mmCIF file of C-alpha atoms in Angstrom:
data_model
loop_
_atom_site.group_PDB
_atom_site.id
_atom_site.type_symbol
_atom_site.label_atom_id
_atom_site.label_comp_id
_atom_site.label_asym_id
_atom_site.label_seq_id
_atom_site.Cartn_x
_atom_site.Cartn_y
_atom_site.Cartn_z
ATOM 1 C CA UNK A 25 207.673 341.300 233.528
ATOM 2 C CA UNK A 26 208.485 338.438 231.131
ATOM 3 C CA UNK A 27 211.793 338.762 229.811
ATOM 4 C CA UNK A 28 212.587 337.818 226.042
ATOM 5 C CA UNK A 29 215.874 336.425 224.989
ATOM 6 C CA UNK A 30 216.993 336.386 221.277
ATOM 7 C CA UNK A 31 219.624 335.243 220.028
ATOM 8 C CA UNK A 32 222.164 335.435 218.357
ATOM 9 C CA UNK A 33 221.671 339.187 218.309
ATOM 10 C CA UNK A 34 223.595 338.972 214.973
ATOM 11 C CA UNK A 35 224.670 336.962 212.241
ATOM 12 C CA UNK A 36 226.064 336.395 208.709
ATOM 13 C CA UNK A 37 224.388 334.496 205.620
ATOM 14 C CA UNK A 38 224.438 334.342 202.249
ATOM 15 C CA UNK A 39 221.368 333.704 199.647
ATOM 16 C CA UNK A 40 220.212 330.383 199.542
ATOM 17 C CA UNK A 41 221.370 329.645 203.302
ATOM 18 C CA UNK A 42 218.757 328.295 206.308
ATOM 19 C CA UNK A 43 218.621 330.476 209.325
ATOM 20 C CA UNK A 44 217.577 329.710 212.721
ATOM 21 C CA UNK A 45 216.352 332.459 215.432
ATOM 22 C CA UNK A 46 215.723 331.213 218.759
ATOM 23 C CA UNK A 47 213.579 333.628 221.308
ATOM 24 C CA UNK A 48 213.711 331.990 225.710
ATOM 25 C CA UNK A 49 210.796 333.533 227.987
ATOM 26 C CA UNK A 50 211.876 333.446 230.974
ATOM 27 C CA UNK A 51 208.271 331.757 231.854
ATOM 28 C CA UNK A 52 205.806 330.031 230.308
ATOM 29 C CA UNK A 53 203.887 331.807 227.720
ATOM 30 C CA UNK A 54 201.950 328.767 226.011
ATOM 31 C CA UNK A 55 201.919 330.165 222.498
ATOM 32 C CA UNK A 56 201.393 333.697 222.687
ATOM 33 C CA UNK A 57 204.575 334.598 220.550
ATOM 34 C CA UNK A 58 204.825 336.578 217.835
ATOM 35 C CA UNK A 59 207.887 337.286 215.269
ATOM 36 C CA UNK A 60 208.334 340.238 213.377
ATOM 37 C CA UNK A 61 210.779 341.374 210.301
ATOM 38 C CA UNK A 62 211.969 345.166 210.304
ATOM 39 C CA UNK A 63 213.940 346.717 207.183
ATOM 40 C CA UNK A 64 215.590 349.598 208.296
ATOM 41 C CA UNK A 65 213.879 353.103 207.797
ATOM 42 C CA UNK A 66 210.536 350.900 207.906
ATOM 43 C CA UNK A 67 208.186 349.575 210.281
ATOM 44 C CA UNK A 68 207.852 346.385 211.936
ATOM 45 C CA UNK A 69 205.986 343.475 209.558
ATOM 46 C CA UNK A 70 203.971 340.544 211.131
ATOM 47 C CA UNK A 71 205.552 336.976 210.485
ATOM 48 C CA UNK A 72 204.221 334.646 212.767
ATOM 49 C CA UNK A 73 201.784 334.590 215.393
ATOM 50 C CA UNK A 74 200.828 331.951 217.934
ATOM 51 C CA UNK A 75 204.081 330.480 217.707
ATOM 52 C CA UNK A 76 203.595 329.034 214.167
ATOM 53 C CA UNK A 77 200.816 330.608 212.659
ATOM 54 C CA UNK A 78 202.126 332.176 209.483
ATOM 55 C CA UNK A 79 200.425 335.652 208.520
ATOM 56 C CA UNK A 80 199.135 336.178 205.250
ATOM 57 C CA UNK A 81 200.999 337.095 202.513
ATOM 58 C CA UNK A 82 204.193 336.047 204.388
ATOM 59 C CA UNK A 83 206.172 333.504 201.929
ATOM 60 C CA UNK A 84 206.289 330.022 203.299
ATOM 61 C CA UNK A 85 210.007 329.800 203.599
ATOM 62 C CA UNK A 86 209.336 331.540 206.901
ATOM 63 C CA UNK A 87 208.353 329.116 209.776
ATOM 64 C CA UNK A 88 207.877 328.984 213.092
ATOM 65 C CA UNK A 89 207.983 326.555 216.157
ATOM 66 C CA UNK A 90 207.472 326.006 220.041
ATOM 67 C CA UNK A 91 209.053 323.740 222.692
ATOM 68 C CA UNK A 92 208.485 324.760 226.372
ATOM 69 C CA UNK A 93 209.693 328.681 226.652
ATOM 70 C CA UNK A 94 211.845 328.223 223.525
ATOM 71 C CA UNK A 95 210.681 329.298 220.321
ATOM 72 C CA UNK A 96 212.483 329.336 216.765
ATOM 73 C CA UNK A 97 211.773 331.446 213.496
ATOM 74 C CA UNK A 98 213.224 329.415 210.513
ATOM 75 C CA UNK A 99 213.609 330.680 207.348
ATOM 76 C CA UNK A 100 214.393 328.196 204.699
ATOM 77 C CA UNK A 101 216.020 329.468 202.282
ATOM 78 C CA UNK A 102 217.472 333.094 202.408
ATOM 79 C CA UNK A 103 216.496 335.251 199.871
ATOM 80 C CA UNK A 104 217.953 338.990 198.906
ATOM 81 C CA UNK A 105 214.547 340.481 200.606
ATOM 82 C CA UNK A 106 215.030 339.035 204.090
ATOM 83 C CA UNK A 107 218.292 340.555 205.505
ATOM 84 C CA UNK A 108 216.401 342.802 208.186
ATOM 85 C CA UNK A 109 216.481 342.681 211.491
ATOM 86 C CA UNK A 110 213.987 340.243 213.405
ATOM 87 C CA UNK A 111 211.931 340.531 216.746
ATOM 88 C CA UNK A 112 209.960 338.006 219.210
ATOM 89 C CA UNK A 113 207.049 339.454 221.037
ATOM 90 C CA UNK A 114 205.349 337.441 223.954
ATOM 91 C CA UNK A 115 201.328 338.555 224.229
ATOM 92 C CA UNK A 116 200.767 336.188 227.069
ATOM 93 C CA UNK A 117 200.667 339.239 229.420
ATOM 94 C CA UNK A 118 201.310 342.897 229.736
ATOM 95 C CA UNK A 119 203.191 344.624 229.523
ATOM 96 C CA UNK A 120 204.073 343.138 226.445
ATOM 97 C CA UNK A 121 207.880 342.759 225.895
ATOM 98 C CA UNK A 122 210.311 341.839 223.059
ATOM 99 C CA UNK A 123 213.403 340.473 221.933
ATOM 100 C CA UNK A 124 216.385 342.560 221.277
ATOM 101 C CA UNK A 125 216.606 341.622 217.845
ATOM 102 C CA UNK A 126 218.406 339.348 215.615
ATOM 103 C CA UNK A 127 220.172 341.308 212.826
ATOM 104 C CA UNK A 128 220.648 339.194 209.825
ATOM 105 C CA UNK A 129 222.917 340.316 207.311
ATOM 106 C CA UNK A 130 224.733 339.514 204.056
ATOM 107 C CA UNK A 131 227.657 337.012 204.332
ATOM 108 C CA UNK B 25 193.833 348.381 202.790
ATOM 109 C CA UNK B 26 194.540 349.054 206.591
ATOM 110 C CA UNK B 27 196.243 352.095 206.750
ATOM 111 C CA UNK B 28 197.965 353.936 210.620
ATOM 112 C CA UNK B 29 199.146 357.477 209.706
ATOM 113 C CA UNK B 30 200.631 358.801 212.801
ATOM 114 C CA UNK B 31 201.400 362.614 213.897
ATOM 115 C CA UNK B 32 202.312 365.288 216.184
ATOM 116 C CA UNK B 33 205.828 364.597 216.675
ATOM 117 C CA UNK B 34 208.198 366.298 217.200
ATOM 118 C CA UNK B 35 211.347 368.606 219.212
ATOM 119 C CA UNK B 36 210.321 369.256 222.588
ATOM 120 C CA UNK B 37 211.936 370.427 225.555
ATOM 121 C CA UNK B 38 212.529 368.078 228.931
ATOM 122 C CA UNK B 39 209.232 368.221 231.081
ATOM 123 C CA UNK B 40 207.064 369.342 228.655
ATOM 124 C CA UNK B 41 203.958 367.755 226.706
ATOM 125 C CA UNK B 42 202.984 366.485 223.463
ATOM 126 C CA UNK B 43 199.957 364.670 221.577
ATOM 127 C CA UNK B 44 200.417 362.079 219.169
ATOM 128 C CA UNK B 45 197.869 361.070 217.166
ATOM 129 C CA UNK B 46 196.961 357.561 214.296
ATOM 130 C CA UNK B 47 194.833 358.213 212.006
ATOM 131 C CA UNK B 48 193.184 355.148 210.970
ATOM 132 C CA UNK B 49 191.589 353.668 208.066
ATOM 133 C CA UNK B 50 190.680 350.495 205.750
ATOM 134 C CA UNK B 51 189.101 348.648 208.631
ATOM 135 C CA UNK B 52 186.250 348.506 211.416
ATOM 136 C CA UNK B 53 188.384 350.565 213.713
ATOM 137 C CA UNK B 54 185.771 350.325 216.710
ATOM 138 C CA UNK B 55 186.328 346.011 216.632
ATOM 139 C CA UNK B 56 189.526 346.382 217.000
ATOM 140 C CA UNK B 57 192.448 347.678 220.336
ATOM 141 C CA UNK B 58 195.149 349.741 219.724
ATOM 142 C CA UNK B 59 198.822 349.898 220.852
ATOM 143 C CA UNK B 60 201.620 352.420 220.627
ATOM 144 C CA UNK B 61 204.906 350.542 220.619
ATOM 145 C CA UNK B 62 208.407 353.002 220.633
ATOM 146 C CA UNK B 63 211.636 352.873 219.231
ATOM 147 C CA UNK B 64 214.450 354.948 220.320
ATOM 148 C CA UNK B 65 217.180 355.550 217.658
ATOM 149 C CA UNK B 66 219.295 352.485 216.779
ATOM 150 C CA UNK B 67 217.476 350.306 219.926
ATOM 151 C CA UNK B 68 214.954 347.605 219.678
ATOM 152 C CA UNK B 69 210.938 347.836 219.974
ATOM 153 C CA UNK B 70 208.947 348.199 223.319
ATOM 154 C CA UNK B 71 205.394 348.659 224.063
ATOM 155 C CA UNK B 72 203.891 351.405 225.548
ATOM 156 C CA UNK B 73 200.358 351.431 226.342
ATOM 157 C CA UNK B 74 197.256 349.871 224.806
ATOM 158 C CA UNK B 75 193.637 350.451 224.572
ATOM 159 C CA UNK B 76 190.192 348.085 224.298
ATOM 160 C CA UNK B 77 188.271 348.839 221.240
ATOM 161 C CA UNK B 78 185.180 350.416 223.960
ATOM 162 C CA UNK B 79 188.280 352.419 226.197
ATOM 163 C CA UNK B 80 187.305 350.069 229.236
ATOM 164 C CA UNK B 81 190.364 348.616 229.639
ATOM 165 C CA UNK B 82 194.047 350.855 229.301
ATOM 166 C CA UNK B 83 197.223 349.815 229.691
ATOM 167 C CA UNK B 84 200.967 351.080 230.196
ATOM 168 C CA UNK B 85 204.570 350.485 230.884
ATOM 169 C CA UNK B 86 205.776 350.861 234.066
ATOM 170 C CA UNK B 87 208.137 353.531 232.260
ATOM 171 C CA UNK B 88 205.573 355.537 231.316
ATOM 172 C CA UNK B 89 202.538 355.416 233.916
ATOM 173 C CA UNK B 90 201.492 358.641 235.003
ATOM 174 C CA UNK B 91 203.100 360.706 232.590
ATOM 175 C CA UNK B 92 201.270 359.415 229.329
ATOM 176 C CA UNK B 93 197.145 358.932 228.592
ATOM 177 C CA UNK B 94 195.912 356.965 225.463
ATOM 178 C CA UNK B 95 192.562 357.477 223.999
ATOM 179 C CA UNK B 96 190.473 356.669 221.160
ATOM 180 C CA UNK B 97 187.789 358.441 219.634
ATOM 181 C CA UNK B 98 185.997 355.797 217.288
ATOM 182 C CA UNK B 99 183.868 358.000 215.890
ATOM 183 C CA UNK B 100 186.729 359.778 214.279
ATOM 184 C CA UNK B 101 188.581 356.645 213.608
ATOM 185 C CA UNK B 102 191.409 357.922 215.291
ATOM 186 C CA UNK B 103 193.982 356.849 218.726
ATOM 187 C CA UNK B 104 195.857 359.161 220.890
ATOM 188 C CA UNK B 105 198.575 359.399 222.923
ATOM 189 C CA UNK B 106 198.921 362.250 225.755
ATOM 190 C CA UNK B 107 202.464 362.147 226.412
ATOM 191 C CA UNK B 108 203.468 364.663 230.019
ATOM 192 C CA UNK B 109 206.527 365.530 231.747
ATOM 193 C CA UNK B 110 208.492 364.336 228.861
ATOM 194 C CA UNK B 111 212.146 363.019 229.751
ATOM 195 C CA UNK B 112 215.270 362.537 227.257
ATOM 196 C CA UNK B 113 214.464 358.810 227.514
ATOM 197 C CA UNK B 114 211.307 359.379 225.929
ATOM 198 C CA UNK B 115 213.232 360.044 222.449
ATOM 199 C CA UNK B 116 211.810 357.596 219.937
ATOM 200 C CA UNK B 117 209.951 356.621 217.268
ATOM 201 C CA UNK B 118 206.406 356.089 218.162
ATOM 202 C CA UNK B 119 204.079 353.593 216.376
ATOM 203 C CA UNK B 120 200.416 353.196 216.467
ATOM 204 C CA UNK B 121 200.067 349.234 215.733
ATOM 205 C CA UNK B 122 196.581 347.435 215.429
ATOM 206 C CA UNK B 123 196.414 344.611 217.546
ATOM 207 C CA UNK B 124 195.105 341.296 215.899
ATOM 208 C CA UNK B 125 193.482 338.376 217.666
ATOM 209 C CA UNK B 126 194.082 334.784 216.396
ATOM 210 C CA UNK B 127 191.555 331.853 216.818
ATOM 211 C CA UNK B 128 193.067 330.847 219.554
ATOM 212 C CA UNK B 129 192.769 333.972 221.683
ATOM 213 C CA UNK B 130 196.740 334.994 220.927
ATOM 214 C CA UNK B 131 197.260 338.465 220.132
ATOM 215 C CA UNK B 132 199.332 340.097 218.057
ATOM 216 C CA UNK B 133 200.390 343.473 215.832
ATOM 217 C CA UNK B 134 199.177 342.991 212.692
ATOM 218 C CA UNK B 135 199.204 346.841 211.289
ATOM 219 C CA UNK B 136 201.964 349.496 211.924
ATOM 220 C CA UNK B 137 201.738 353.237 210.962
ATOM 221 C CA UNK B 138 205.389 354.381 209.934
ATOM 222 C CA UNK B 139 205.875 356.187 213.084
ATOM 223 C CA UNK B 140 206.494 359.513 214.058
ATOM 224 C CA UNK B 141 209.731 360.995 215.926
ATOM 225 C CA UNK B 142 209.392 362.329 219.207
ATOM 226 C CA UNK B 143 213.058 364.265 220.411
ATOM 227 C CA UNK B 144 212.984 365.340 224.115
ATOM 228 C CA UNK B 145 216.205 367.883 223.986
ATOM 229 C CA UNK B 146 216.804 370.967 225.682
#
């Protein structure tokens, strides 16, 4: 199985800040990665997919990018909305496996 | 709008079954495979099977092989999950997700129900 590291698994930022995710695969995966946003008591929302593509309706502060099995989820500028808690997903091959999470909260 | 009602969760005891179901709506649901992806309290997310939009190709976790069935019944626009021999590790939330398929070729979730509790207690 293709293991997903995230990390950090938490952190602390306040409004206006730029945050950086970083998800390893522990092998190659081309682009097949995915990142996700989950509020608690709600489900999972698509961010990006292939790496960089960003979903629709997703605001543009949220970004993605690739270099070999490393892949980062950058959001620009934090807003109120996006303290959540944030997941990579690899789709290059089953089963399909995730990050632990990246908890983002308020500084 | 692209709706995933799930159901059929629920308290049940160690070893016996249960049968989620997704309801599905707001799209072409035959174009399109299906996941369930689980959540146990407080943990992260992790996939647990997947089905082709015809049923010819099914998929699972190692964790779960043998014990759980998916199946889709496109006529009725709804995805199931057969869930046997149930085991306290099988406590979670369980999503029915949509999967989406870039230009590419990547895949992805693009739809989640809300999710439905499954508690395996004695």
């Amino acid at each position: 199985d293709i293991q997903m590291t995230q990390s950090p698994s938490s952190l602390s930022a306040s409004v206006g800040d730029r945050v950086t995710i970083t998800c390893r695969a522990s092998q190659g995966i081309s682009r097949y990665l995915n990142w996700y946003q989950q509020k608690a008591g709600k489900a999972p929302k698509l961010l990006i997919y292939a790496a960089s593509s960003l979903q629709s309706g997703v605001p543009s502060r949220f970004s993605g990018s690739a270099s070999g099995t490393d892949f980062t989820l950058t959001i620009s500028s934090l807003q109120p909305e996006d303290f959540a808690t944030y997941y990579c997903q690899q789709s290059y091959s089953t089963p399909w496996t995730f990050g632990q999470g990246t908890k983002v909260e308020i500084k | 709008e692209v709706q995933l009602v799930e159901s059929g969760g629920g308290l049940v005891q160690p070893g016996r079954s249960l049968r989620l179901s997704c309801a599905a709506s707001g799209f072409t649901f035959d174009d399109y495979a299906m996941h369930w992806v689980r959540q146990a309290p407080g943990k992260g997310l992790d996939w647990v099977s997947s089905i082709s939009w015809n049923s010819g190709s099914i998929d699972y976790a190692d964790s779960v092989k043998g014990r759980f069935t998916i199946s889709r019944d496109n006529a009725k626009n709804s995805l199931y999950l057969q869930m046997n021999s149930l085991r306290a590790e099988d406590t979670a939330l369980y999503y029915c997700a949509k999967e989406g398929t870039g230009t590419t070729g990547t895949h992805y979730f693009d739809y989640w129900g809300q999710g439905t509790l499954v508690t395996v207690s004695s």
